[in-house]
Short mmCIF file of C-alpha atoms in Angstrom, two decimals:
data_model
loop_
_atom_site.label_atom_id
_atom_site.label_comp_id
_atom_site.label_asym_id
_atom_site.label_seq_id
_atom_site.Cartn_x
_atom_site.Cartn_y
_atom_site.Cartn_z
CA MET A 1311 -12.41 -20.04 21.63
CA LYS A 1312 -12.20 -16.71 23.45
CA ASP A 1313 -14.46 -15.86 26.38
CA THR A 1314 -17.94 -14.52 25.60
CA LEU A 1315 -18.05 -10.81 26.38
CA LEU A 1316 -21.60 -9.88 25.38
CA GLU A 1317 -24.76 -11.81 24.54
CA MET A 1318 -28.09 -10.75 23.08
CA ARG A 1319 -30.59 -13.60 23.55
CA LYS A 1320 -33.85 -14.09 21.62
CA ILE A 1321 -34.26 -10.41 20.79
CA ILE A 1322 -37.67 -9.49 19.37
CA LYS A 1323 -38.48 -5.97 18.18
CA VAL A 1324 -41.98 -5.11 16.98
CA TYR A 1325 -42.72 -1.48 16.12
CA PRO A 1326 -46.13 0.13 16.91
CA ASN A 1327 -47.13 -0.10 13.22
CA GLY A 1328 -46.76 -3.89 13.38
CA VAL A 1329 -43.42 -4.14 11.56
CA VAL A 1330 -41.34 -6.98 13.03
CA ALA A 1331 -37.68 -5.95 12.70
CA ASN A 1332 -36.07 -8.69 14.81
CA GLN A 1333 -37.46 -12.20 15.34
CA ASN A 1334 -35.75 -14.23 18.09
CA VAL A 1335 -32.30 -12.93 17.14
CA SER A 1336 -29.31 -14.09 19.16
CA PHE A 1337 -25.95 -12.35 18.81
CA SER A 1338 -22.76 -12.76 20.80
CA LEU A 1339 -19.33 -11.17 20.91
CA CYS A 1340 -16.09 -12.69 22.16
CA GLU A 1341 -13.52 -10.55 23.92
CA GLY A 1342 -10.90 -9.19 21.51
CA GLU A 1343 -12.51 -10.14 18.18
CA ILE A 1344 -13.60 -8.26 15.07
CA HIS A 1345 -17.09 -9.57 14.36
CA ALA A 1346 -18.88 -8.81 11.08
CA LEU A 1347 -22.63 -8.24 10.95
CA ALA A 1348 -23.97 -8.70 7.42
CA GLY A 1349 -27.37 -8.85 5.77
CA GLU A 1350 -29.63 -7.20 3.24
CA ASN A 1351 -31.18 -3.81 3.91
CA GLY A 1352 -34.23 -4.50 6.03
CA ALA A 1353 -32.66 -7.68 7.47
CA GLY A 1354 -32.72 -6.18 10.98
CA LYS A 1355 -29.03 -5.30 11.46
CA SER A 1356 -29.57 -1.61 12.21
CA THR A 1357 -32.37 -2.32 14.67
CA LEU A 1358 -30.25 -4.91 16.50
CA MET A 1359 -27.33 -2.46 16.79
CA LYS A 1360 -29.65 0.36 17.92
CA ILE A 1361 -30.79 -1.96 20.71
CA LEU A 1362 -27.16 -2.74 21.59
CA PHE A 1363 -26.36 0.99 21.72
CA GLY A 1364 -29.46 1.86 23.78
CA MET A 1365 -31.20 3.79 20.98
CA GLU A 1366 -34.11 1.30 20.94
CA GLU A 1367 -35.54 -1.04 23.57
CA PRO A 1368 -36.35 -4.64 22.59
CA SER A 1369 -39.97 -5.84 22.77
CA GLU A 1370 -38.65 -9.12 24.20
CA GLY A 1371 -35.27 -10.69 24.91
CA GLU A 1372 -32.31 -10.25 27.23
CA MET A 1373 -28.77 -8.86 27.10
CA PHE A 1374 -25.77 -9.92 29.15
CA LEU A 1375 -22.39 -8.22 29.56
CA ARG A 1376 -19.69 -10.43 31.12
CA GLY A 1377 -22.44 -12.74 32.34
CA GLN A 1378 -24.42 -9.97 34.08
CA LYS A 1379 -27.88 -9.07 32.80
CA ILE A 1380 -28.07 -5.47 31.56
CA LYS A 1381 -30.81 -3.10 30.42
CA LEU A 1382 -29.98 -0.18 28.13
CA ARG A 1383 -32.51 2.65 28.06
CA SER A 1384 -30.34 5.25 26.27
CA PRO A 1385 -27.02 5.62 24.43
CA GLN A 1386 -25.59 7.09 27.63
CA ASP A 1387 -26.35 3.78 29.41
CA ALA A 1388 -24.42 1.97 26.64
CA ILE A 1389 -21.48 4.40 26.88
CA ASP A 1390 -21.41 3.97 30.66
CA MET A 1391 -21.05 0.20 30.10
CA GLY A 1392 -18.22 0.60 27.62
CA ILE A 1393 -20.19 0.35 24.35
CA GLY A 1394 -19.49 2.96 21.66
CA MET A 1395 -20.88 3.45 18.16
CA VAL A 1396 -19.38 5.20 15.13
CA HIS A 1397 -22.24 6.03 12.77
CA GLN A 1398 -21.96 5.91 8.97
CA HIS A 1399 -22.77 9.64 8.83
CA PHE A 1400 -20.30 11.31 11.17
CA MET A 1401 -21.70 13.03 14.26
CA LEU A 1402 -19.08 15.78 14.45
CA VAL A 1403 -19.48 19.57 14.70
CA PRO A 1404 -17.67 20.88 11.58
CA SER A 1405 -16.87 24.35 12.99
CA PHE A 1406 -15.29 22.91 16.17
CA THR A 1407 -11.69 21.76 16.47
CA VAL A 1408 -10.80 18.09 16.91
CA ALA A 1409 -10.16 18.68 20.64
CA GLU A 1410 -13.52 20.43 21.12
CA ASN A 1411 -15.33 17.55 19.40
CA MET A 1412 -13.37 15.02 21.43
CA VAL A 1413 -14.71 16.25 24.79
CA LEU A 1414 -18.18 17.39 23.66
CA GLY A 1415 -20.64 16.68 26.47
CA MET A 1416 -17.85 15.93 28.98
CA GLU A 1417 -15.92 19.21 28.76
CA PRO A 1418 -13.03 19.64 31.26
CA LYS A 1419 -13.34 22.81 33.35
CA LYS A 1420 -10.90 25.29 34.85
CA GLY A 1421 -13.03 26.98 37.44
CA MET A 1422 -16.25 27.77 35.56
CA ALA A 1423 -14.61 28.01 32.12
CA PHE A 1424 -13.94 25.36 29.49
CA ASN A 1425 -10.35 24.12 29.81
CA TYR A 1426 -9.29 23.97 26.14
CA ASN A 1427 -5.68 23.06 26.98
CA GLU A 1428 -6.89 20.01 28.89
CA ALA A 1429 -9.04 19.02 25.90
CA ILE A 1430 -5.91 19.19 23.73
CA ARG A 1431 -3.95 17.12 26.29
CA ILE A 1432 -6.67 14.42 26.38
CA THR A 1433 -6.78 14.28 22.59
CA LYS A 1434 -3.00 13.91 22.31
CA GLU A 1435 -2.90 11.25 25.04
CA PHE A 1436 -5.52 9.02 23.38
CA SER A 1437 -4.17 9.73 19.90
CA GLU A 1438 -0.75 8.41 20.92
CA LYS A 1439 -2.11 5.55 23.03
CA TYR A 1440 -4.18 4.12 20.16
CA ASN A 1441 -1.93 5.17 17.24
CA LEU A 1442 -4.80 7.25 15.78
CA HIS A 1443 -2.83 10.40 15.01
CA VAL A 1444 -4.90 13.59 14.65
CA ASP A 1445 -4.18 17.31 15.01
CA PRO A 1446 -6.13 18.46 18.12
CA GLU A 1447 -6.32 22.10 16.98
CA MET A 1448 -7.48 21.52 13.41
CA LYS A 1449 -11.10 22.34 12.57
CA VAL A 1450 -13.13 19.27 11.64
CA GLU A 1451 -14.46 20.94 8.46
CA ASN A 1452 -10.87 20.99 7.13
CA LEU A 1453 -10.21 17.28 7.77
CA SER A 1454 -10.21 14.53 5.15
CA VAL A 1455 -12.88 11.85 5.42
CA GLY A 1456 -10.29 9.37 6.71
CA MET A 1457 -9.24 11.77 9.48
CA LYS A 1458 -12.87 12.37 10.50
CA GLN A 1459 -13.23 8.60 10.84
CA LYS A 1460 -10.26 8.56 13.25
CA VAL A 1461 -11.76 11.39 15.30
CA GLU A 1462 -15.06 9.47 15.63
CA ILE A 1463 -13.26 6.33 16.80
CA LEU A 1464 -11.14 8.32 19.26
CA LYS A 1465 -14.27 10.04 20.60
CA ALA A 1466 -15.71 6.64 21.48
CA LEU A 1467 -12.42 5.49 23.06
CA VAL A 1468 -12.12 8.67 25.15
CA ARG A 1469 -15.56 7.81 26.56
CA GLY A 1470 -14.26 4.40 27.66
CA ALA A 1471 -15.57 2.16 24.86
CA LYS A 1472 -14.31 -1.44 25.00
CA ILE A 1473 -16.91 -2.57 22.45
CA LEU A 1474 -16.94 -0.50 19.24
CA ILE A 1475 -19.79 -0.69 16.72
CA LEU A 1476 -18.61 0.55 13.31
CA ASP A 1477 -21.40 1.16 10.77
CA GLU A 1478 -20.07 0.96 7.18
CA PRO A 1479 -16.70 2.42 8.28
CA THR A 1480 -15.04 2.23 4.85
CA ALA A 1481 -17.97 3.53 2.74
CA VAL A 1482 -16.14 6.70 1.66
CA LEU A 1483 -12.47 5.75 2.13
CA THR A 1484 -9.81 5.18 -0.53
CA PRO A 1485 -8.01 1.78 -0.56
CA GLN A 1486 -5.04 3.43 1.16
CA GLU A 1487 -7.22 4.95 3.91
CA THR A 1488 -9.03 1.61 4.31
CA ALA A 1489 -5.72 -0.24 4.71
CA GLU A 1490 -4.64 2.31 7.33
CA LEU A 1491 -7.94 1.95 9.20
CA PHE A 1492 -7.58 -1.85 9.20
CA GLU A 1493 -4.11 -1.61 10.76
CA GLU A 1494 -5.56 0.64 13.47
CA LEU A 1495 -8.47 -1.77 14.10
CA LYS A 1496 -6.02 -4.67 14.44
CA LEU A 1497 -4.08 -2.68 17.04
CA LEU A 1498 -7.32 -2.00 18.94
CA LYS A 1499 -8.14 -5.71 18.81
CA ASP A 1500 -4.65 -6.58 20.10
CA ALA A 1501 -5.24 -4.10 22.95
CA GLY A 1502 -8.33 -6.09 23.99
CA HIS A 1503 -11.09 -4.12 22.29
CA THR A 1504 -13.99 -5.89 20.60
CA ILE A 1505 -15.29 -4.52 17.30
CA VAL A 1506 -18.60 -5.01 15.47
CA PHE A 1507 -17.95 -4.38 11.77
CA ILE A 1508 -21.14 -3.68 9.77
CA SER A 1509 -20.37 -3.73 6.06
CA HIS A 1510 -21.66 -4.65 2.62
CA LYS A 1511 -18.09 -4.95 1.29
CA LEU A 1512 -17.53 -8.68 1.57
CA LYS A 1513 -13.90 -8.51 0.45
CA GLU A 1514 -13.20 -6.30 3.46
CA VAL A 1515 -15.15 -8.59 5.79
CA LYS A 1516 -12.89 -11.42 4.62
CA ALA A 1517 -9.77 -9.29 5.14
CA ILE A 1518 -10.37 -7.98 8.66
CA CYS A 1519 -13.01 -10.04 10.53
CA ASP A 1520 -12.74 -13.17 12.69
CA ARG A 1521 -16.40 -14.22 12.76
CA ILE A 1522 -19.54 -13.19 10.93
CA THR A 1523 -23.22 -13.19 11.89
CA ILE A 1524 -25.51 -13.17 8.85
CA MET A 1525 -29.08 -11.90 9.06
CA ARG A 1526 -31.99 -12.23 6.65
CA GLY A 1527 -35.63 -11.21 7.08
CA GLY A 1528 -35.18 -10.22 10.73
CA ARG A 1529 -33.66 -13.58 11.68
CA THR A 1530 -30.15 -14.94 12.17
CA GLU A 1531 -29.02 -17.18 9.31
CA GLY A 1532 -25.97 -18.37 11.22
CA VAL A 1533 -22.63 -17.49 12.79
CA PHE A 1534 -19.47 -18.53 10.94
CA GLU A 1535 -15.71 -18.34 11.14
CA VAL A 1536 -14.92 -15.90 8.31
CA ALA A 1537 -12.07 -18.11 7.10
CA ASP A 1538 -14.54 -20.95 6.50
CA VAL A 1539 -16.98 -19.13 4.15
CA SER A 1540 -16.45 -17.56 0.71
CA GLU A 1541 -17.80 -14.20 -0.46
CA GLN A 1542 -20.24 -16.09 -2.70
CA GLU A 1543 -21.50 -18.20 0.23
CA ILE A 1544 -21.97 -15.09 2.40
CA SER A 1545 -23.91 -13.41 -0.45
CA ARG A 1546 -26.13 -16.48 -0.87
CA LEU A 1547 -26.94 -16.60 2.85
CA MET A 1548 -27.70 -12.86 2.91
CA VAL A 1549 -29.92 -12.78 -0.17
CA GLY A 1550 -31.20 -16.36 -0.42
CA ARG A 1551 -29.90 -16.83 -3.97
CA ASP A 1552 -26.67 -16.69 -5.96
CA VAL A 1553 -25.42 -13.14 -6.53
CA VAL A 1554 -23.33 -11.96 -9.47
CA LEU A 1555 -20.28 -10.12 -8.16
CA LYS A 1556 -18.78 -9.38 -11.61
CA TYR A 1557 -20.55 -8.13 -14.74
CA GLU A 1558 -20.18 -8.83 -18.42
CA LYS A 1559 -20.88 -5.81 -20.61
CA GLU A 1560 -21.35 -6.09 -24.34
CA ALA A 1561 -18.96 -4.11 -26.54
CA ARG A 1562 -20.70 -0.96 -27.77
CA THR A 1563 -20.48 1.45 -30.67
CA TYR A 1564 -21.35 4.73 -28.99
CA GLY A 1565 -23.84 7.16 -30.49
CA GLU A 1566 -24.10 10.93 -30.39
CA THR A 1567 -22.76 13.05 -27.51
CA ILE A 1568 -25.56 13.58 -24.95
CA LEU A 1569 -23.64 15.44 -22.22
CA ASN A 1570 -20.93 17.93 -23.07
CA VAL A 1571 -19.24 19.84 -20.24
CA LYS A 1572 -16.49 22.29 -21.22
CA ASP A 1573 -14.21 24.32 -18.92
CA LEU A 1574 -16.80 24.33 -16.13
CA SER A 1575 -15.85 26.38 -13.08
CA LEU A 1576 -17.87 27.01 -9.92
CA LEU A 1577 -17.26 29.28 -6.96
CA GLY A 1578 -17.88 28.18 -3.38
CA GLU A 1579 -19.46 30.13 -0.53
CA HIS A 1580 -16.22 32.00 0.24
CA GLY A 1581 -15.36 32.82 -3.38
CA ASN A 1582 -12.99 29.87 -3.69
CA LYS A 1583 -13.05 27.71 -6.83
CA VAL A 1584 -14.73 24.38 -6.05
CA LEU A 1585 -14.57 23.34 -9.74
CA LYS A 1586 -11.62 24.31 -11.91
CA SER A 1587 -12.15 24.11 -15.70
CA VAL A 1588 -13.72 20.64 -15.63
CA SER A 1589 -14.45 19.07 -19.03
CA LEU A 1590 -16.13 15.78 -19.89
CA SER A 1591 -18.44 14.28 -22.50
CA ILE A 1592 -20.71 11.23 -22.58
CA ARG A 1593 -22.13 9.52 -25.66
CA GLN A 1594 -25.24 7.38 -26.14
CA GLY A 1595 -24.71 3.94 -24.63
CA GLU A 1596 -21.67 5.00 -22.60
CA ILE A 1597 -21.14 4.90 -18.83
CA VAL A 1598 -18.59 7.48 -17.67
CA GLY A 1599 -17.52 7.08 -14.06
CA ILE A 1600 -16.13 9.73 -11.75
CA ALA A 1601 -14.00 8.61 -8.82
CA GLY A 1602 -12.68 10.78 -6.04
CA VAL A 1603 -12.61 11.19 -2.28
CA GLU A 1604 -15.77 13.00 -1.20
CA GLY A 1605 -15.47 16.77 -1.16
CA ASN A 1606 -13.31 17.12 -4.28
CA GLY A 1607 -15.94 18.71 -6.52
CA GLN A 1608 -18.05 15.71 -7.58
CA ALA A 1609 -21.17 16.95 -5.75
CA GLU A 1610 -20.82 20.46 -7.23
CA LEU A 1611 -20.38 19.01 -10.73
CA VAL A 1612 -23.63 17.07 -10.34
CA GLN A 1613 -25.42 20.14 -9.00
CA ALA A 1614 -24.37 22.14 -12.08
CA ILE A 1615 -25.44 19.43 -14.54
CA THR A 1616 -28.83 18.91 -12.85
CA GLY A 1617 -29.63 22.62 -12.53
CA GLN A 1618 -29.25 22.91 -8.76
CA ARG A 1619 -26.37 25.34 -8.98
CA SER A 1620 -25.48 28.31 -11.19
CA ILE A 1621 -22.47 28.00 -13.48
CA SER A 1622 -19.69 30.55 -12.85
CA SER A 1623 -17.97 29.98 -16.20
CA GLY A 1624 -17.85 27.33 -18.90
CA THR A 1625 -20.70 25.50 -20.61
CA VAL A 1626 -22.93 22.47 -20.04
CA PHE A 1627 -24.92 21.05 -22.96
CA VAL A 1628 -27.53 18.31 -22.47
CA ASN A 1629 -28.78 16.80 -25.73
CA LYS A 1630 -27.16 19.69 -27.64
CA GLN A 1631 -28.92 22.39 -25.56
CA ASP A 1632 -27.15 24.90 -23.31
CA ILE A 1633 -28.69 24.48 -19.84
CA SER A 1634 -27.21 27.59 -18.21
CA LEU A 1635 -30.55 29.49 -18.29
CA LEU A 1636 -32.85 26.47 -17.74
CA ASP A 1637 -34.48 25.43 -14.47
CA ILE A 1638 -34.51 21.89 -13.07
CA ALA A 1639 -37.84 20.93 -14.71
CA GLN A 1640 -36.69 22.21 -18.11
CA ILE A 1641 -33.43 20.24 -17.86
CA ARG A 1642 -35.40 17.11 -16.96
CA ASN A 1643 -37.56 17.67 -20.04
CA LEU A 1644 -34.40 17.34 -22.15
CA GLY A 1645 -34.29 13.68 -21.05
CA LEU A 1646 -32.26 13.86 -17.83
CA SER A 1647 -32.93 11.54 -14.87
CA TYR A 1648 -31.15 11.89 -11.54
CA VAL A 1649 -30.52 9.46 -8.67
CA PRO A 1650 -29.31 11.76 -5.86
CA GLU A 1651 -26.76 10.84 -3.22
CA ASP A 1652 -29.14 11.55 -0.32
CA ARG A 1653 -32.30 9.48 -0.83
CA MET A 1654 -33.85 10.81 2.40
CA ARG A 1655 -33.38 14.54 1.74
CA GLN A 1656 -33.44 14.76 -2.06
CA GLY A 1657 -34.63 11.45 -3.47
CA THR A 1658 -37.94 10.93 -1.68
CA ALA A 1659 -40.74 12.60 0.22
CA LYS A 1660 -40.70 10.14 3.12
CA ASP A 1661 -44.12 11.01 4.57
CA VAL A 1662 -46.06 10.14 1.41
CA SER A 1663 -46.81 6.87 -0.38
CA ILE A 1664 -44.58 4.84 -2.69
CA VAL A 1665 -46.94 5.49 -5.61
CA ASP A 1666 -46.80 9.28 -5.11
CA ASN A 1667 -43.00 9.11 -4.95
CA MET A 1668 -42.96 7.00 -8.13
CA VAL A 1669 -44.83 9.66 -10.14
CA SER A 1670 -43.34 12.75 -8.46
CA THR A 1671 -41.22 13.62 -11.50
CA ARG A 1672 -43.96 13.15 -14.12
CA PHE A 1673 -47.36 13.98 -12.57
CA ARG A 1674 -47.61 17.29 -14.44
CA LYS A 1675 -47.80 15.50 -17.79
CA LYS A 1676 -51.28 15.06 -19.28
CA GLU A 1677 -51.09 11.27 -19.30
CA TRP A 1678 -51.00 11.31 -15.46
CA ASN A 1679 -53.69 13.91 -14.72
CA THR A 1680 -56.99 15.14 -16.12
CA GLY A 1681 -56.20 18.77 -15.38
CA ILE A 1682 -58.11 18.51 -12.09
CA PHE A 1683 -57.59 14.98 -10.79
CA MET A 1684 -54.67 12.55 -10.87
CA ARG A 1685 -55.12 9.32 -12.84
CA ARG A 1686 -54.83 7.16 -9.71
CA LYS A 1687 -55.58 3.81 -11.33
CA LYS A 1688 -52.85 4.31 -13.92
CA MET A 1689 -50.44 5.51 -11.22
CA ASN A 1690 -51.04 2.37 -9.14
CA VAL A 1691 -50.49 0.11 -12.15
CA LEU A 1692 -47.14 1.85 -12.83
CA ALA A 1693 -46.08 1.65 -9.17
CA GLN A 1694 -47.00 -2.03 -8.78
CA GLY A 1695 -45.12 -2.90 -11.97
CA LEU A 1696 -41.99 -1.15 -10.71
CA ILE A 1697 -42.35 -2.73 -7.25
CA ASP A 1698 -42.42 -6.18 -8.89
CA SER A 1699 -39.61 -5.42 -11.33
CA PHE A 1700 -37.27 -4.05 -8.65
CA GLN A 1701 -38.27 -6.58 -5.95
CA ILE A 1702 -39.17 -3.82 -3.50
CA LYS A 1703 -40.21 -5.27 -0.14
CA THR A 1704 -43.45 -3.49 0.73
CA SER A 1705 -47.09 -4.13 1.60
CA GLY A 1706 -48.10 -2.27 -1.59
CA PRO A 1707 -48.01 1.03 -3.52
CA GLN A 1708 -49.94 2.89 -0.82
CA GLN A 1709 -47.37 2.21 1.91
CA GLU A 1710 -45.58 5.31 3.22
CA ILE A 1711 -42.09 5.27 1.74
CA GLY A 1712 -40.52 6.28 5.05
CA MET A 1713 -41.48 2.86 6.44
CA LEU A 1714 -39.18 1.08 3.96
CA SER A 1715 -35.57 0.08 4.68
CA GLY A 1716 -32.87 2.28 3.16
CA GLY A 1717 -32.15 -0.22 0.39
CA ASN A 1718 -35.79 -0.50 -0.61
CA MET A 1719 -36.14 3.30 -0.62
CA GLN A 1720 -33.15 3.43 -2.95
CA LYS A 1721 -34.81 0.89 -5.26
CA VAL A 1722 -37.88 3.18 -5.45
CA VAL A 1723 -35.68 6.11 -6.51
CA VAL A 1724 -33.80 4.07 -9.15
CA ALA A 1725 -37.07 2.55 -10.40
CA ARG A 1726 -38.66 6.01 -10.80
CA GLU A 1727 -35.66 7.57 -12.51
CA SER A 1728 -34.94 4.69 -14.89
CA SER A 1729 -38.57 4.18 -15.95
CA THR A 1730 -38.84 7.45 -17.91
CA GLU A 1731 -36.62 6.23 -20.79
CA PRO A 1732 -33.98 8.90 -20.11
CA LEU A 1733 -31.34 10.06 -22.59
CA LEU A 1734 -29.00 10.91 -19.69
CA MET A 1735 -28.87 9.27 -16.27
CA VAL A 1736 -26.89 11.00 -13.51
CA ALA A 1737 -26.38 8.32 -10.85
CA GLU A 1738 -24.78 9.72 -7.68
CA GLN A 1739 -23.71 7.01 -5.20
CA PRO A 1740 -26.55 4.75 -6.51
CA THR A 1741 -25.78 1.81 -4.20
CA ARG A 1742 -24.47 3.56 -1.09
CA GLY A 1743 -25.63 1.71 2.02
CA VAL A 1744 -27.51 -0.98 0.09
CA ASP A 1745 -26.89 -4.70 0.34
CA VAL A 1746 -25.26 -6.91 -2.25
CA GLY A 1747 -28.59 -8.15 -3.68
CA ALA A 1748 -30.04 -4.66 -4.16
CA ALA A 1749 -26.72 -3.42 -5.55
CA GLN A 1750 -26.72 -6.23 -8.13
CA LEU A 1751 -30.24 -5.29 -9.25
CA ILE A 1752 -29.30 -1.59 -9.59
CA HIS A 1753 -26.09 -2.43 -11.46
CA GLN A 1754 -27.95 -4.65 -13.90
CA LYS A 1755 -30.47 -1.85 -14.51
CA LEU A 1756 -27.67 0.60 -15.37
CA ILE A 1757 -26.14 -1.94 -17.77
CA GLU A 1758 -29.57 -2.55 -19.34
CA MET A 1759 -30.03 1.22 -19.84
CA ARG A 1760 -26.59 1.34 -21.46
CA GLN A 1761 -27.81 -1.24 -23.96
CA GLU A 1762 -30.81 1.01 -24.65
CA ASP A 1763 -28.49 3.91 -25.60
CA CYS A 1764 -28.80 5.87 -22.36
CA ALA A 1765 -25.73 7.99 -21.53
CA THR A 1766 -24.81 7.57 -17.86
CA LEU A 1767 -22.70 9.67 -15.50
CA LEU A 1768 -21.81 7.45 -12.52
CA ILE A 1769 -20.37 9.08 -9.39
CA SER A 1770 -19.36 6.54 -6.77
CA ALA A 1771 -17.08 6.08 -3.78
CA ASP A 1772 -17.33 2.30 -4.27
CA LEU A 1773 -14.25 1.58 -6.36
CA ASN A 1774 -15.31 -1.95 -7.29
CA GLU A 1775 -18.61 -0.55 -8.61
CA ILE A 1776 -16.99 2.20 -10.63
CA LEU A 1777 -14.31 -0.06 -12.13
CA GLU A 1778 -16.85 -2.78 -13.02
CA LEU A 1779 -19.46 -0.55 -14.65
CA SER A 1780 -17.58 2.34 -16.27
CA ASP A 1781 -16.61 2.39 -19.95
CA SER A 1782 -14.30 5.29 -19.21
CA LEU A 1783 -13.30 6.88 -15.93
CA LEU A 1784 -12.30 10.33 -14.67
CA VAL A 1785 -10.66 11.02 -11.31
CA MET A 1786 -11.29 14.30 -9.49
CA TYR A 1787 -9.02 15.91 -6.91
CA GLU A 1788 -9.44 19.39 -5.43
CA GLY A 1789 -12.03 20.41 -8.02
CA GLU A 1790 -10.22 19.32 -11.17
CA VAL A 1791 -9.86 16.23 -13.33
CA VAL A 1792 -6.44 14.67 -12.60
CA GLY A 1793 -6.81 11.43 -14.54
CA TYR A 1794 -8.69 9.88 -17.46
CA PHE A 1795 -8.81 6.15 -18.25
CA ASP A 1796 -10.53 4.64 -21.29
CA ASN A 1797 -10.07 1.08 -19.97
CA PRO A 1798 -11.01 1.17 -16.26
CA ALA A 1799 -11.01 -2.65 -16.03
CA ALA A 1800 -7.21 -2.59 -16.40
CA LEU A 1801 -6.83 -0.29 -13.34
CA THR A 1802 -6.21 -1.59 -9.83
CA GLU A 1803 -8.00 -0.02 -6.86
CA GLU A 1804 -4.60 0.83 -5.37
CA GLU A 1805 -3.47 2.79 -8.45
CA LEU A 1806 -6.81 4.57 -8.62
CA GLY A 1807 -6.41 5.47 -4.94
CA LEU A 1808 -3.11 7.27 -5.69
CA PHE A 1809 -4.91 9.57 -8.15
CA MET A 1810 -7.79 10.10 -5.69
CA LEU A 1811 -5.31 11.21 -3.01
CA GLY A 1812 -3.55 13.59 -5.44
CA ILE A 1813 -0.30 11.63 -5.29
CA LYS A 1814 -0.42 10.90 -9.04
CA LYS A 1815 -1.68 13.24 -11.78
CA GLN A 1816 -1.84 13.10 -15.59
CA ASP A 1817 -0.92 15.93 -17.96
CA GLU A 1818 -3.81 18.39 -18.38
CA ASP A 1819 -3.58 18.58 -22.20
CA GLU A 1820 -3.41 14.79 -22.44
CA ILE A 1821 -6.62 14.48 -20.38
CA ARG A 1822 -8.43 17.07 -22.52
CA ARG A 1823 -7.48 15.33 -25.79
CA ALA A 1824 -8.64 11.97 -24.42
CA ILE A 1825 -11.97 13.30 -23.13
CA TYR A 1826 -12.92 14.73 -26.52
CA PHE A 1827 -11.87 11.55 -28.35
#
């Protein structure tokens, strides 16, 4: 057993509104280990790590670093003690170069001026020392997601981090980028760094981590050697029940075409083509998946289909109607539902109640209002039914949605969008950042809708999710479709990754013939 580096003892965190996020949680790290932290959304993981990084102060409890009691009142205190955090959503300035981001807040000076050459030298030195190779003079906005991840890790190392907290570090990486990251993390571990690995991807936890702390309901369920527990056992401890990790889908005879996209092109802000003659079609009872590294046109495709963005050329038909001149509400009235990627910015109004969020897409219809007043009783009945059906952890329909965990907020969005009996569901990253139990519930809902003849467009960076659920699969790279597969279950994640990285590409005419059956 390695020496204990850091201890958090009997941590309690109670927020002013009475929510208890951590209840007597103890957590420890050994020097030179990769330690997984797992649990459902709302289990208390994020709060515990915010306390460790000085973003929150505990209501009760103590922390010790190398046996010495410490108190962290800010992230700067944590950084000064060698604790760094790489957030799931990168904290980089896109218009700055890698070197400028690397020294942000600790800029080297030459006289009174910023010493850019020294920033480049520092970046190169740490890049070589830790085998995290980046181009110091490249603008961050031009980097791949995998390279941005490296820059974030290097930023923490430049600031002296010996303990690194990584929050969902592989959420948007291809299998190849994930494998590369794991090699780099092993090198950091060998160099004496200690890593906290927060992830919902249990296969990756098994592949990279030494120990795992599992949390549920604000408490610690136990600490285990990763080699001694299976993925199924970890899931059971996280959720409190057995979790299905693979899905059986019934064979389907597909119905009429509900979504028909032909030769769709879109221009970006600078006149560049962000979509290049994209074509796809989805029939009743069919789930069509789209895989691709983020930033390769998936988001723009969704924006065009849902009416958020004007079409430059090509056509989009929803339920046989051209949507090019329709607004968002009119497109929704054709039977479209939409689970957006960003539940905070697009999916919810976080300052209002769950019930108001539940009816936000339908309140204009006569069945929900009298013309003057909302039918509140009926709204509450709907909301409570969906809360029960989706196992949303809340005090009731009137609770402000912003008080829910991320996973429970996502369940509200999926519950709202799936409860309108849609003809077409556009599901964009539907389980991003949610735990294995919530993901299972959302997956089963999408399969159930498939059985009810809903056509589904599934955009996901989770390759296991997209291979498990899709009936057919498209891969996008640099704004175009580079691969089409009518039997995704036969694909490996590694082969799919080669298409996502643009290393492999199918013939354009072959793809077009396959898409239109």
